[in-house]
Amino acid sequence: MGVLVPERRRCGRVASRRSKCVVPCALFFVFSMLMLWTATAIRFDDIQLANKKDSPEVWTKSVQAVVALEMAIEDATVREKVQQALKKTKKGFQYCSHNVYHCDDTGNAVDVIIDDLQDGRVNWDRFPATVKRIFVRNSVLRQTLILSELPRQLEVFSAVNTSWNSTSLLLHPGNVVGESSVALLTCGQDSGKKCVHHLQKLQCESCGLTEANLSKSDLLYPELTSINFNNNTLVGFDVHTVPATVTSLHISHVPLEGLSVLDVLSRLPKATTELNLSYTGVLFQWDTLKSITLPLTVLDLSGLTSTPSRKGQDNPDITATEPQPMSSFCDGALGKTLEAAYFVHSGLKGVLPGLAACTRLTVLDLSHNQLTRLPLDHLPPVLHVLRLSNNSFEEEMNVSSLPRGLLSLDVSSNRFSGPFKISDLPRSLAYFDISHNAFTGHVNLTELPETAKFVYLQYNNFTGEADLVDIPLGIRFIMVHHNNWDYRLPAP
């Protein structure tokens, strides 16, 4: 049954009705402007006064931290709130409770968090000298990002979903050539004194980068261990220029067509432990996993198949690719180090290989493939997260064979059938999704693990009564609709 929604009165369409619409339209306009202003203003809380009068040293420190906000963040809202606060400085300020600052146990500001700064500018070196990490989120800045202008003591710089005055990300101002529209990432050897020596983690995710050159950067950033350029269309990115100090490289959706997984691995630093090559267009053969010698603990090869895919294709047509034969890689070096593996949309087909010998593997994601058989007794015994949604499993599931330490299980959107014994689930399970299958029989929801928080049983063929009264108290969300219960349930 549909719900009738009364037609909204239109404003200003008929002359005789205009007078009746003046007030509503004016209020609508004001409300819209307020919403627009709220959506584009920086998240910047009011600055709270100290509860009591501090010592001169603490008072001075708090005032300096507040003044630094106005000097560092060029924004009208920040300027107004800082100036208002400085008129009431007799007790000092609780700057550590402000949303832009996070402090350590000694009261020193160590983190700066800038969220939703629109059309503003940040003078990075104006923040307190104690700041070690800067995080920028969901912002539009009218400046070029030049990392050598960051504080020398900075250890982490992270920008996510942030655009810049130009699309250039520079390590030193010498890279600027006119109004170049491409992102350059180079740092000449002769400018080492101006570079950020203590930078350990560099993240510029969804920043609009189009070019990156890391040549010689290891000489200038000897402590750099982590790079994240996910979701940037870097042109001609050369993984061979990644500094030898880097152990974590995330370049999801960076186009690397024409290379194989082994080509990329052969060019990476020998100490690489985390690698995300998902949706890069790199060619992936399952058997190459046995040849990997890097000490990888995290590996994401999602979206990579044995045949080239279209650029930028997040969901490649795995039915059009040659099925990849699967054998266990746990006997090789990778089996001794790998802790998390992601092979989503990888064109895998057939029987899931035995992975019990991967003694450290705790996360396994094989969603969106064409796997048909699942030997649960051959899974790693230490597995915590298992994701097998959107495959082609048609068998019954022996729940008692699941790893006993499992925290999250997702086998949704398959064709599993037969009974499902809830009492045999691992007692540590928190997330549990078996929806969109063909499971049958009675289920006793009161036998769910006490640790369960999210439960999805919808779109199966369960019968009997769905007892939702005596389920574990910790459950936050449960879906049981579209089954063959003995009575109707309200629609979700």
CSV table of C-alpha atoms in Angstrom, one decimal:
chain,number,residue,atom,x,y,z
A,1,MET,CA,0.0,0.0,0.0
A,2,GLY,CA,1.4,3.4,-1.0
A,3,VAL,CA,1.5,6.5,1.2
A,4,LEU,CA,-0.2,9.6,-0.2
A,5,VAL,CA,1.9,12.7,0.0
A,6,PRO,CA,0.0,16.0,-0.2
A,7,GLU,CA,1.1,18.2,-3.1
A,8,ARG,CA,3.4,21.0,-2.0
A,9,ARG,CA,2.2,24.6,-2.6
A,10,ARG,CA,4.2,26.3,-5.2
A,11,CYS,CA,5.5,29.7,-4.7
A,12,GLY,CA,5.4,32.6,-7.2
A,13,ARG,CA,3.8,30.6,-10.0
A,14,VAL,CA,0.4,32.4,-10.1
A,15,ALA,CA,0.1,36.1,-9.6
A,16,SER,CA,-2.9,35.8,-7.3
A,17,ARG,CA,-1.0,33.5,-4.9
A,18,ARG,CA,2.2,35.5,-4.7
A,19,SER,CA,1.2,37.4,-1.6
A,20,LYS,CA,0.5,34.1,0.2
A,21,CYS,CA,3.9,32.8,-0.6
A,22,VAL,CA,6.1,35.8,0.5
A,23,VAL,CA,6.7,34.6,4.0
A,24,PRO,CA,7.1,30.9,3.3
A,25,CYS,CA,9.5,31.6,0.4
A,26,ALA,CA,11.5,34.1,2.4
A,27,LEU,CA,11.8,31.6,5.3
A,28,PHE,CA,12.8,28.9,2.8
A,29,PHE,CA,15.5,31.2,1.3
A,30,VAL,CA,16.9,32.1,4.8
A,31,PHE,CA,16.9,28.5,5.8
A,32,SER,CA,18.6,27.4,2.6
A,33,MET,CA,21.3,30.0,3.1
A,34,LEU,CA,21.8,28.9,6.7
A,35,MET,CA,22.1,25.3,5.6
A,36,LEU,CA,24.6,26.3,2.9
A,37,TRP,CA,26.7,28.2,5.4
A,38,THR,CA,26.6,25.4,7.9
A,39,ALA,CA,27.7,22.9,5.2
A,40,THR,CA,30.7,24.9,4.1
A,41,ALA,CA,31.9,26.3,7.4
A,42,ILE,CA,35.0,24.7,9.1
A,43,ARG,CA,34.3,22.6,12.1
A,44,PHE,CA,35.6,24.9,14.8
A,45,ASP,CA,34.2,24.7,18.3
A,46,ASP,CA,34.0,27.7,20.7
A,47,ILE,CA,37.2,28.1,22.8
A,48,GLN,CA,36.5,27.3,26.4
A,49,LEU,CA,38.0,29.2,29.3
A,50,ALA,CA,39.9,27.3,32.0
A,51,ASN,CA,37.9,26.2,35.0
A,52,LYS,CA,40.3,28.0,37.3
A,53,LYS,CA,43.2,30.4,37.1
A,54,ASP,CA,46.3,28.6,35.9
A,55,SER,CA,49.9,29.3,36.7
A,56,PRO,CA,51.6,31.9,34.6
A,57,GLU,CA,53.4,29.2,32.6
A,58,VAL,CA,50.2,27.3,31.9
A,59,TRP,CA,48.3,30.5,31.1
A,60,THR,CA,51.0,31.6,28.6
A,61,LYS,CA,51.0,28.2,27.0
A,62,SER,CA,47.2,28.1,26.5
A,63,VAL,CA,47.2,31.7,25.1
A,64,GLN,CA,49.9,30.9,22.7
A,65,ALA,CA,48.1,27.8,21.5
A,66,VAL,CA,44.9,29.8,20.9
A,67,VAL,CA,46.8,32.6,19.1
A,68,ALA,CA,48.4,30.0,16.9
A,69,LEU,CA,45.0,28.9,15.6
A,70,GLU,CA,44.3,32.3,14.2
A,71,MET,CA,47.8,32.6,12.7
A,72,ALA,CA,47.7,29.1,11.2
A,73,ILE,CA,44.2,28.9,9.8
A,74,GLU,CA,43.2,31.7,7.6
A,75,ASP,CA,39.4,31.6,7.9
A,76,ALA,CA,36.8,34.1,9.0
A,77,THR,CA,35.1,31.8,11.5
A,78,VAL,CA,38.4,30.9,13.2
A,79,ARG,CA,39.5,34.6,13.4
A,80,GLU,CA,36.2,35.7,15.0
A,81,LYS,CA,36.1,33.0,17.6
A,82,VAL,CA,39.8,33.4,18.5
A,83,GLN,CA,39.4,37.2,18.9
A,84,GLN,CA,36.3,36.7,21.1
A,85,ALA,CA,38.2,34.3,23.3
A,86,LEU,CA,41.3,36.5,23.7
A,87,LYS,CA,39.1,39.1,25.3
A,88,LYS,CA,38.6,36.7,28.2
A,89,THR,CA,42.1,35.5,29.0
A,90,LYS,CA,42.3,35.9,32.8
A,91,LYS,CA,42.0,32.2,33.4
A,92,GLY,CA,43.6,30.8,30.3
A,93,PHE,CA,41.9,28.3,28.0
A,94,GLN,CA,41.0,24.6,27.8
A,95,TYR,CA,42.6,24.3,24.4
A,96,CYS,CA,43.2,20.5,24.7
A,97,SER,CA,39.4,20.0,24.6
A,98,HIS,CA,39.1,21.9,21.4
A,99,ASN,CA,38.2,19.9,18.3
A,100,VAL,CA,41.3,21.1,16.3
A,101,TYR,CA,43.8,20.1,19.0
A,102,HIS,CA,44.5,16.7,20.6
A,103,CYS,CA,47.0,16.8,23.5
A,104,ASP,CA,49.2,14.2,25.1
A,105,ASP,CA,49.2,13.3,28.8
A,106,THR,CA,51.5,16.3,29.5
A,107,GLY,CA,49.1,18.8,28.0
A,108,ASN,CA,51.1,19.4,24.8
A,109,ALA,CA,49.2,19.7,21.5
A,110,VAL,CA,50.4,16.8,19.4
A,111,ASP,CA,47.6,16.5,16.8
A,112,VAL,CA,45.9,19.1,14.5
A,113,ILE,CA,42.6,18.1,12.9
A,114,ILE,CA,41.2,20.3,10.2
A,115,ASP,CA,37.8,19.3,8.9
A,116,ASP,CA,35.7,20.9,6.3
A,117,LEU,CA,37.8,24.1,5.7
A,118,GLN,CA,36.4,25.6,2.6
A,119,ASP,CA,38.3,28.2,0.5
A,120,GLY,CA,40.8,28.7,3.4
A,121,ARG,CA,44.5,28.6,3.8
A,122,VAL,CA,46.7,26.9,6.4
A,123,ASN,CA,50.1,28.1,7.5
A,124,TRP,CA,51.5,24.8,8.7
A,125,ASP,CA,54.5,26.1,10.6
A,126,ARG,CA,52.4,28.4,12.8
A,127,PHE,CA,51.0,25.6,14.9
A,128,PRO,CA,52.7,24.9,18.3
A,129,ALA,CA,56.2,23.3,18.0
A,130,THR,CA,54.9,20.2,19.8
A,131,VAL,CA,52.6,19.2,17.0
A,132,LYS,CA,53.6,15.8,15.5
A,133,ARG,CA,50.6,14.9,13.3
A,134,ILE,CA,48.4,17.0,11.0
A,135,PHE,CA,45.1,15.6,9.5
A,136,VAL,CA,43.1,17.4,6.9
A,137,ARG,CA,39.7,16.1,5.8
A,138,ASN,CA,37.0,17.2,3.4
A,139,SER,CA,38.5,20.5,2.6
A,140,VAL,CA,39.2,22.9,-0.3
A,141,LEU,CA,42.3,24.9,0.3
A,142,ARG,CA,43.4,27.9,-1.7
A,143,GLN,CA,47.1,27.0,-1.7
A,144,THR,CA,49.6,24.6,-3.1
A,145,LEU,CA,50.7,21.8,-0.8
A,146,ILE,CA,54.5,22.1,-0.4
A,147,LEU,CA,55.7,19.5,2.2
A,148,SER,CA,58.9,21.4,2.9
A,149,GLU,CA,56.7,24.1,4.5
A,150,LEU,CA,55.4,21.7,7.1
A,151,PRO,CA,57.0,21.8,10.6
A,152,ARG,CA,60.3,20.0,10.7
A,153,GLN,CA,59.2,17.9,13.6
A,154,LEU,CA,56.1,16.6,11.8
A,155,GLU,CA,55.8,12.8,11.7
A,156,VAL,CA,52.5,12.3,10.0
A,157,PHE,CA,50.7,14.4,7.3
A,158,SER,CA,47.4,13.0,6.2
A,159,ALA,CA,45.0,14.7,3.7
A,160,VAL,CA,41.8,12.9,2.6
A,161,ASN,CA,39.2,14.1,0.2
A,162,THR,CA,41.0,17.5,0.0
A,163,SER,CA,41.7,19.6,-3.0
A,164,TRP,CA,44.2,22.4,-3.5
A,165,ASN,CA,44.6,25.7,-5.3
A,166,SER,CA,46.4,23.8,-8.0
A,167,THR,CA,46.6,20.0,-8.2
A,168,SER,CA,50.3,20.1,-7.3
A,169,LEU,CA,51.7,18.3,-4.4
A,170,LEU,CA,55.3,19.4,-3.9
A,171,LEU,CA,58.1,18.4,-1.6
A,172,HIS,CA,59.9,21.8,-2.1
A,173,PRO,CA,59.0,25.1,-3.8
A,174,GLY,CA,61.6,24.6,-6.5
A,175,ASN,CA,59.2,22.2,-8.2
A,176,VAL,CA,56.8,25.0,-9.1
A,177,VAL,CA,56.9,25.9,-12.7
A,178,GLY,CA,54.4,28.6,-13.6
A,179,GLU,CA,50.9,27.5,-13.1
A,180,SER,CA,51.4,23.8,-13.8
A,181,SER,CA,48.2,21.8,-13.5
A,182,VAL,CA,49.9,18.5,-12.7
A,183,ALA,CA,50.9,17.2,-9.4
A,184,LEU,CA,54.7,16.8,-9.0
A,185,LEU,CA,56.4,15.0,-6.2
A,186,THR,CA,60.1,15.6,-6.3
A,187,CYS,CA,62.8,17.0,-4.1
A,188,GLY,CA,66.2,17.9,-5.4
A,189,GLN,CA,69.3,16.6,-3.5
A,190,ASP,CA,70.6,20.1,-3.0
A,191,SER,CA,67.5,21.2,-1.1
A,192,GLY,CA,67.7,18.6,1.7
A,193,LYS,CA,68.0,21.2,4.5
A,194,LYS,CA,64.6,22.6,3.6
A,195,CYS,CA,62.8,19.2,3.5
A,196,VAL,CA,60.9,17.6,6.3
A,197,HIS,CA,63.4,15.1,7.8
A,198,HIS,CA,61.1,13.5,10.3
A,199,LEU,CA,58.1,12.7,8.1
A,200,GLN,CA,57.2,9.1,8.6
A,201,LYS,CA,53.7,8.8,7.1
A,202,LEU,CA,52.5,10.6,4.0
A,203,GLN,CA,48.9,10.3,2.9
A,204,CYS,CA,47.2,12.2,0.1
A,205,GLU,CA,44.1,10.1,-0.6
A,206,SER,CA,41.6,11.4,-3.1
A,207,CYS,CA,43.6,14.6,-3.6
A,208,GLY,CA,43.5,14.8,-7.4
A,209,LEU,CA,47.1,14.0,-8.0
A,210,THR,CA,48.1,13.2,-11.6
A,211,GLU,CA,51.8,12.7,-11.4
A,212,ALA,CA,54.3,11.6,-8.8
A,213,ASN,CA,58.0,11.2,-8.9
A,214,LEU,CA,59.7,10.0,-5.7
A,215,SER,CA,63.3,10.0,-7.1
A,216,LYS,CA,65.9,10.8,-4.4
A,217,SER,CA,63.3,11.4,-1.8
A,218,ASP,CA,64.8,8.7,0.4
A,219,LEU,CA,67.8,10.9,0.9
A,220,LEU,CA,65.6,13.7,2.2
A,221,TYR,CA,63.0,11.8,4.1
A,222,PRO,CA,65.1,9.0,5.7
A,223,GLU,CA,62.3,8.1,8.2
A,224,LEU,CA,59.4,7.8,5.6
A,225,THR,CA,57.9,4.4,6.0
A,226,SER,CA,54.3,4.8,4.8
A,227,ILE,CA,52.8,6.2,1.6
A,228,ASN,CA,49.2,6.3,0.7
A,229,PHE,CA,48.1,7.7,-2.7
A,230,ASN,CA,44.8,5.8,-3.0
A,231,ASN,CA,42.3,7.1,-5.5
A,232,ASN,CA,44.6,9.4,-7.5
A,233,THR,CA,44.9,9.1,-11.3
A,234,LEU,CA,48.7,9.3,-11.2
A,235,VAL,CA,50.1,9.1,-14.7
A,236,GLY,CA,53.3,7.0,-15.2
A,237,PHE,CA,53.8,6.3,-11.5
A,238,ASP,CA,57.0,4.4,-11.1
A,239,VAL,CA,57.0,2.1,-8.1
A,240,HIS,CA,60.8,1.7,-8.5
A,241,THR,CA,61.2,5.3,-7.2
A,242,VAL,CA,59.5,4.4,-3.9
A,243,PRO,CA,62.0,5.2,-1.1
A,244,ALA,CA,63.8,2.1,0.3
A,245,THR,CA,62.6,3.0,3.8
A,246,VAL,CA,59.0,2.5,2.9
A,247,THR,CA,57.3,-0.6,4.3
A,248,SER,CA,53.7,0.3,3.6
A,249,LEU,CA,52.5,1.3,0.1
A,250,HIS,CA,48.8,2.0,-0.8
A,251,ILE,CA,48.1,2.9,-4.4
A,252,SER,CA,44.6,1.7,-5.0
A,253,HIS,CA,43.0,2.9,-8.3
A,254,VAL,CA,46.4,4.3,-9.5
A,255,PRO,CA,46.7,3.2,-13.1
A,256,LEU,CA,49.6,0.7,-13.6
A,257,GLU,CA,48.5,-1.0,-16.9
A,258,GLY,CA,51.0,-3.1,-18.7
A,259,LEU,CA,52.6,-4.6,-15.5
A,260,SER,CA,52.1,-7.8,-13.7
A,261,VAL,CA,52.0,-8.3,-10.0
A,262,LEU,CA,55.5,-9.8,-10.1
A,263,ASP,CA,56.8,-6.8,-12.1
A,264,VAL,CA,55.5,-4.5,-9.3
A,265,LEU,CA,56.8,-6.6,-6.5
A,266,SER,CA,60.3,-6.8,-8.1
A,267,ARG,CA,60.6,-3.0,-8.0
A,268,LEU,CA,59.4,-2.5,-4.4
A,269,PRO,CA,61.7,-2.1,-1.3
A,270,LYS,CA,62.7,-5.4,0.1
A,271,ALA,CA,61.2,-4.6,3.5
A,272,THR,CA,57.7,-3.9,2.2
A,273,THR,CA,55.1,-5.4,4.6
A,274,GLU,CA,51.8,-3.8,3.4
A,275,LEU,CA,50.8,-3.5,-0.2
A,276,ASN,CA,47.5,-2.3,-1.8
A,277,LEU,CA,47.4,-2.7,-5.6
A,278,SER,CA,43.6,-3.0,-5.9
A,279,TYR,CA,42.0,-1.8,-9.1
A,280,THR,CA,45.3,-0.6,-10.6
A,281,GLY,CA,45.0,-2.7,-13.8
A,282,VAL,CA,48.0,-4.9,-12.9
A,283,LEU,CA,47.7,-8.4,-14.3
A,284,PHE,CA,47.3,-11.1,-11.6
A,285,GLN,CA,47.8,-14.8,-11.8
A,286,TRP,CA,46.9,-16.7,-8.7
A,287,ASP,CA,49.9,-19.0,-9.0
A,288,THR,CA,52.3,-16.0,-8.7
A,289,LEU,CA,51.4,-15.9,-4.9
A,290,LYS,CA,53.8,-18.8,-4.4
A,291,SER,CA,56.6,-16.7,-5.9
A,292,ILE,CA,56.3,-13.8,-3.6
A,293,THR,CA,59.3,-13.4,-1.3
A,294,LEU,CA,58.5,-10.0,0.3
A,295,PRO,CA,57.6,-10.3,4.0
A,296,LEU,CA,54.0,-9.1,3.3
A,297,THR,CA,51.6,-9.0,6.2
A,298,VAL,CA,48.8,-7.2,4.3
A,299,LEU,CA,48.1,-7.8,0.6
A,300,ASP,CA,45.2,-6.3,-1.4
A,301,LEU,CA,44.9,-7.4,-5.1
A,302,SER,CA,41.2,-6.8,-5.4
A,303,GLY,CA,40.0,-6.0,-9.0
A,304,LEU,CA,43.1,-7.6,-10.6
A,305,THR,CA,42.5,-10.4,-13.0
A,306,SER,CA,44.6,-12.4,-15.5
A,307,THR,CA,43.3,-10.3,-18.4
A,308,PRO,CA,43.5,-6.5,-18.8
A,309,SER,CA,40.5,-4.5,-17.5
A,310,ARG,CA,39.1,-1.2,-18.6
A,311,LYS,CA,40.7,1.8,-16.8
A,312,GLY,CA,38.9,2.8,-13.7
A,313,GLN,CA,36.7,-0.3,-13.6
A,314,ASP,CA,35.8,-1.1,-10.0
A,315,ASN,CA,33.7,-4.2,-10.8
A,316,PRO,CA,35.4,-6.1,-13.7
A,317,ASP,CA,33.3,-8.7,-15.5
A,318,ILE,CA,34.9,-11.8,-14.0
A,319,THR,CA,32.7,-14.0,-16.2
A,320,ALA,CA,34.5,-12.7,-19.2
A,321,THR,CA,38.0,-13.7,-17.8
A,322,GLU,CA,39.6,-17.0,-18.0
A,323,PRO,CA,38.9,-18.8,-14.6
A,324,GLN,CA,42.0,-18.8,-12.4
A,325,PRO,CA,43.1,-22.2,-11.1
A,326,MET,CA,43.6,-22.1,-7.4
A,327,SER,CA,46.1,-23.9,-5.3
A,328,SER,CA,47.3,-23.1,-1.8
A,329,PHE,CA,50.1,-20.5,-1.5
A,330,CYS,CA,50.6,-21.2,2.2
A,331,ASP,CA,53.6,-23.4,1.6
A,332,GLY,CA,55.6,-20.5,0.2
A,333,ALA,CA,57.1,-17.5,2.0
A,334,LEU,CA,53.8,-15.6,1.9
A,335,GLY,CA,52.1,-18.3,4.0
A,336,LYS,CA,54.5,-17.5,6.9
A,337,THR,CA,53.9,-13.8,7.0
A,338,LEU,CA,50.5,-12.9,5.6
A,339,GLU,CA,47.9,-11.7,8.1
A,340,ALA,CA,45.3,-10.0,5.9
A,341,ALA,CA,44.5,-10.9,2.2
A,342,TYR,CA,41.9,-9.3,-0.1
A,343,PHE,CA,41.1,-10.8,-3.5
A,344,VAL,CA,37.7,-9.2,-4.3
A,345,HIS,CA,36.6,-9.2,-7.9
A,346,SER,CA,39.6,-11.2,-8.9
A,347,GLY,CA,38.1,-13.7,-11.4
A,348,LEU,CA,38.6,-16.7,-9.0
A,349,LYS,CA,36.5,-19.8,-9.8
A,350,GLY,CA,36.2,-23.3,-8.4
A,351,VAL,CA,37.2,-24.7,-5.0
A,352,LEU,CA,38.6,-22.5,-2.3
A,353,PRO,CA,42.1,-24.0,-1.7
A,354,GLY,CA,43.2,-25.2,1.6
A,355,LEU,CA,44.7,-22.4,3.6
A,356,ALA,CA,45.2,-24.0,7.0
A,357,ALA,CA,49.0,-23.7,6.7
A,358,CYS,CA,48.7,-19.9,6.7
A,359,THR,CA,49.2,-19.8,10.4
A,360,ARG,CA,49.0,-16.0,10.7
A,361,LEU,CA,46.1,-15.2,8.4
A,362,THR,CA,43.4,-13.5,10.3
A,363,VAL,CA,41.5,-11.6,7.5
A,364,LEU,CA,40.4,-13.3,4.3
A,365,ASP,CA,38.2,-11.5,1.7
A,366,LEU,CA,37.2,-13.4,-1.4
A,367,SER,CA,33.9,-11.6,-2.1
A,368,HIS,CA,32.6,-11.2,-5.7
A,369,ASN,CA,34.2,-14.2,-7.3
A,370,GLN,CA,32.8,-17.5,-8.7
A,371,LEU,CA,33.9,-19.9,-6.0
A,372,THR,CA,31.8,-23.0,-5.8
A,373,ARG,CA,33.1,-25.1,-2.9
A,374,LEU,CA,34.1,-24.1,0.6
A,375,PRO,CA,36.2,-26.6,2.7
A,376,LEU,CA,35.7,-24.9,6.1
A,377,ASP,CA,38.0,-27.4,7.8
A,378,HIS,CA,40.9,-26.2,5.7
A,379,LEU,CA,40.7,-22.5,6.7
A,380,PRO,CA,43.4,-20.9,8.9
A,381,PRO,CA,42.7,-21.7,12.5
A,382,VAL,CA,43.4,-18.1,13.6
A,383,LEU,CA,41.0,-16.5,11.1
A,384,HIS,CA,39.0,-13.6,12.6
A,385,VAL,CA,37.3,-12.2,9.5
A,386,LEU,CA,35.9,-14.3,6.6
A,387,ARG,CA,34.1,-12.6,3.7
A,388,LEU,CA,32.7,-14.8,0.9
A,389,SER,CA,29.7,-12.9,-0.3
A,390,ASN,CA,28.6,-12.9,-3.9
A,391,ASN,CA,30.1,-16.2,-5.0
A,392,SER,CA,28.5,-19.4,-6.3
A,393,PHE,CA,28.5,-21.7,-3.3
A,394,GLU,CA,25.6,-24.2,-3.5
A,395,GLU,CA,26.5,-26.7,-0.7
A,396,GLU,CA,25.3,-27.1,2.8
A,397,MET,CA,27.4,-25.3,5.5
A,398,ASN,CA,28.9,-27.3,8.3
A,399,VAL,CA,28.9,-24.5,10.8
A,400,SER,CA,30.8,-26.5,13.4
A,401,SER,CA,33.9,-26.5,11.1
A,402,LEU,CA,34.3,-22.7,11.2
A,403,PRO,CA,37.4,-21.4,12.9
A,404,ARG,CA,36.5,-21.0,16.6
A,405,GLY,CA,38.0,-17.5,16.9
A,406,LEU,CA,35.9,-16.0,14.1
A,407,LEU,CA,34.7,-12.4,14.8
A,408,SER,CA,33.0,-11.6,11.5
A,409,LEU,CA,31.4,-13.9,8.9
A,410,ASP,CA,29.8,-12.8,5.6
A,411,VAL,CA,28.5,-15.5,3.2
A,412,SER,CA,25.6,-13.5,1.9
A,413,SER,CA,24.3,-13.6,-1.7
A,414,ASN,CA,25.3,-17.2,-2.5
A,415,ARG,CA,23.2,-20.3,-2.9
A,416,PHE,CA,23.9,-22.1,0.3
A,417,SER,CA,21.2,-24.5,1.2
A,418,GLY,CA,20.1,-27.0,4.0
A,419,PRO,CA,19.8,-26.4,7.7
A,420,PHE,CA,21.9,-23.8,9.6
A,421,LYS,CA,22.7,-24.7,13.2
A,422,ILE,CA,23.1,-21.4,15.1
A,423,SER,CA,24.3,-23.1,18.2
A,424,ASP,CA,27.4,-24.3,16.4
A,425,LEU,CA,28.6,-20.8,15.5
A,426,PRO,CA,31.8,-19.6,17.1
A,427,ARG,CA,31.0,-18.0,20.4
A,428,SER,CA,33.1,-14.9,19.7
A,429,LEU,CA,31.1,-13.9,16.6
A,430,ALA,CA,30.1,-10.2,16.5
A,431,TYR,CA,29.1,-9.7,12.8
A,432,PHE,CA,27.0,-12.5,11.1
A,433,ASP,CA,25.5,-12.2,7.6
A,434,ILE,CA,24.0,-15.3,5.8
A,435,SER,CA,21.3,-13.3,4.0
A,436,HIS,CA,20.2,-14.0,0.4
A,437,ASN,CA,20.8,-17.7,0.4
A,438,ALA,CA,18.5,-20.8,0.5
A,439,PHE,CA,19.0,-22.0,4.1
A,440,THR,CA,16.1,-24.0,5.4
A,441,GLY,CA,14.7,-25.4,8.7
A,442,HIS,CA,14.2,-24.0,12.1
A,443,VAL,CA,16.6,-21.6,13.8
A,444,ASN,CA,16.6,-20.7,17.4
A,445,LEU,CA,17.7,-17.1,17.7
A,446,THR,CA,18.2,-17.3,21.4
A,447,GLU,CA,21.2,-19.5,20.6
A,448,LEU,CA,23.0,-16.7,18.9
A,449,PRO,CA,26.5,-15.9,20.5
A,450,GLU,CA,26.3,-13.4,23.4
A,451,THR,CA,28.9,-11.4,21.5
A,452,ALA,CA,26.6,-10.9,18.5
A,453,LYS,CA,25.9,-7.3,17.5
A,454,PHE,CA,24.9,-7.4,13.8
A,455,VAL,CA,22.8,-10.3,12.5
A,456,TYR,CA,21.4,-10.7,9.0
A,457,LEU,CA,19.2,-13.7,8.2
A,458,GLN,CA,16.8,-12.2,5.7
A,459,TYR,CA,15.9,-13.7,2.3
A,460,ASN,CA,16.3,-17.4,3.2
A,461,ASN,CA,13.7,-20.2,3.7
A,462,PHE,CA,13.8,-20.5,7.5
A,463,THR,CA,10.6,-21.7,9.1
A,464,GLY,CA,9.1,-21.8,12.6
A,465,GLU,CA,9.0,-18.8,14.9
A,466,ALA,CA,11.5,-15.9,14.9
A,467,ASP,CA,11.9,-15.3,18.7
A,468,LEU,CA,13.2,-11.8,18.9
A,469,VAL,CA,12.4,-11.5,22.6
A,470,ASP,CA,15.1,-13.5,24.3
A,471,ILE,CA,18.0,-12.8,21.9
A,472,PRO,CA,21.3,-11.6,23.3
A,473,LEU,CA,21.1,-8.2,24.8
A,474,GLY,CA,24.2,-7.0,22.9
A,475,ILE,CA,22.5,-7.2,19.5
A,476,ARG,CA,22.3,-3.8,17.9
A,477,PHE,CA,20.8,-4.7,14.6
A,478,ILE,CA,19.0,-7.9,13.4
A,479,MET,CA,17.2,-8.6,10.1
A,480,VAL,CA,15.0,-11.7,9.7
A,481,HIS,CA,12.4,-10.7,7.1
A,482,HIS,CA,11.5,-12.6,3.9
A,483,ASN,CA,11.6,-16.1,5.4
A,484,ASN,CA,8.9,-18.6,5.8
A,485,TRP,CA,8.1,-17.9,9.4
A,486,ASP,CA,4.8,-19.2,10.9
A,487,TYR,CA,3.6,-15.6,11.3
A,488,ARG,CA,4.0,-12.3,9.5
A,489,LEU,CA,6.7,-9.9,10.6
A,490,PRO,CA,6.5,-6.1,10.1
A,491,ALA,CA,8.3,-4.8,7.1
A,492,PRO,CA,11.8,-3.4,7.8
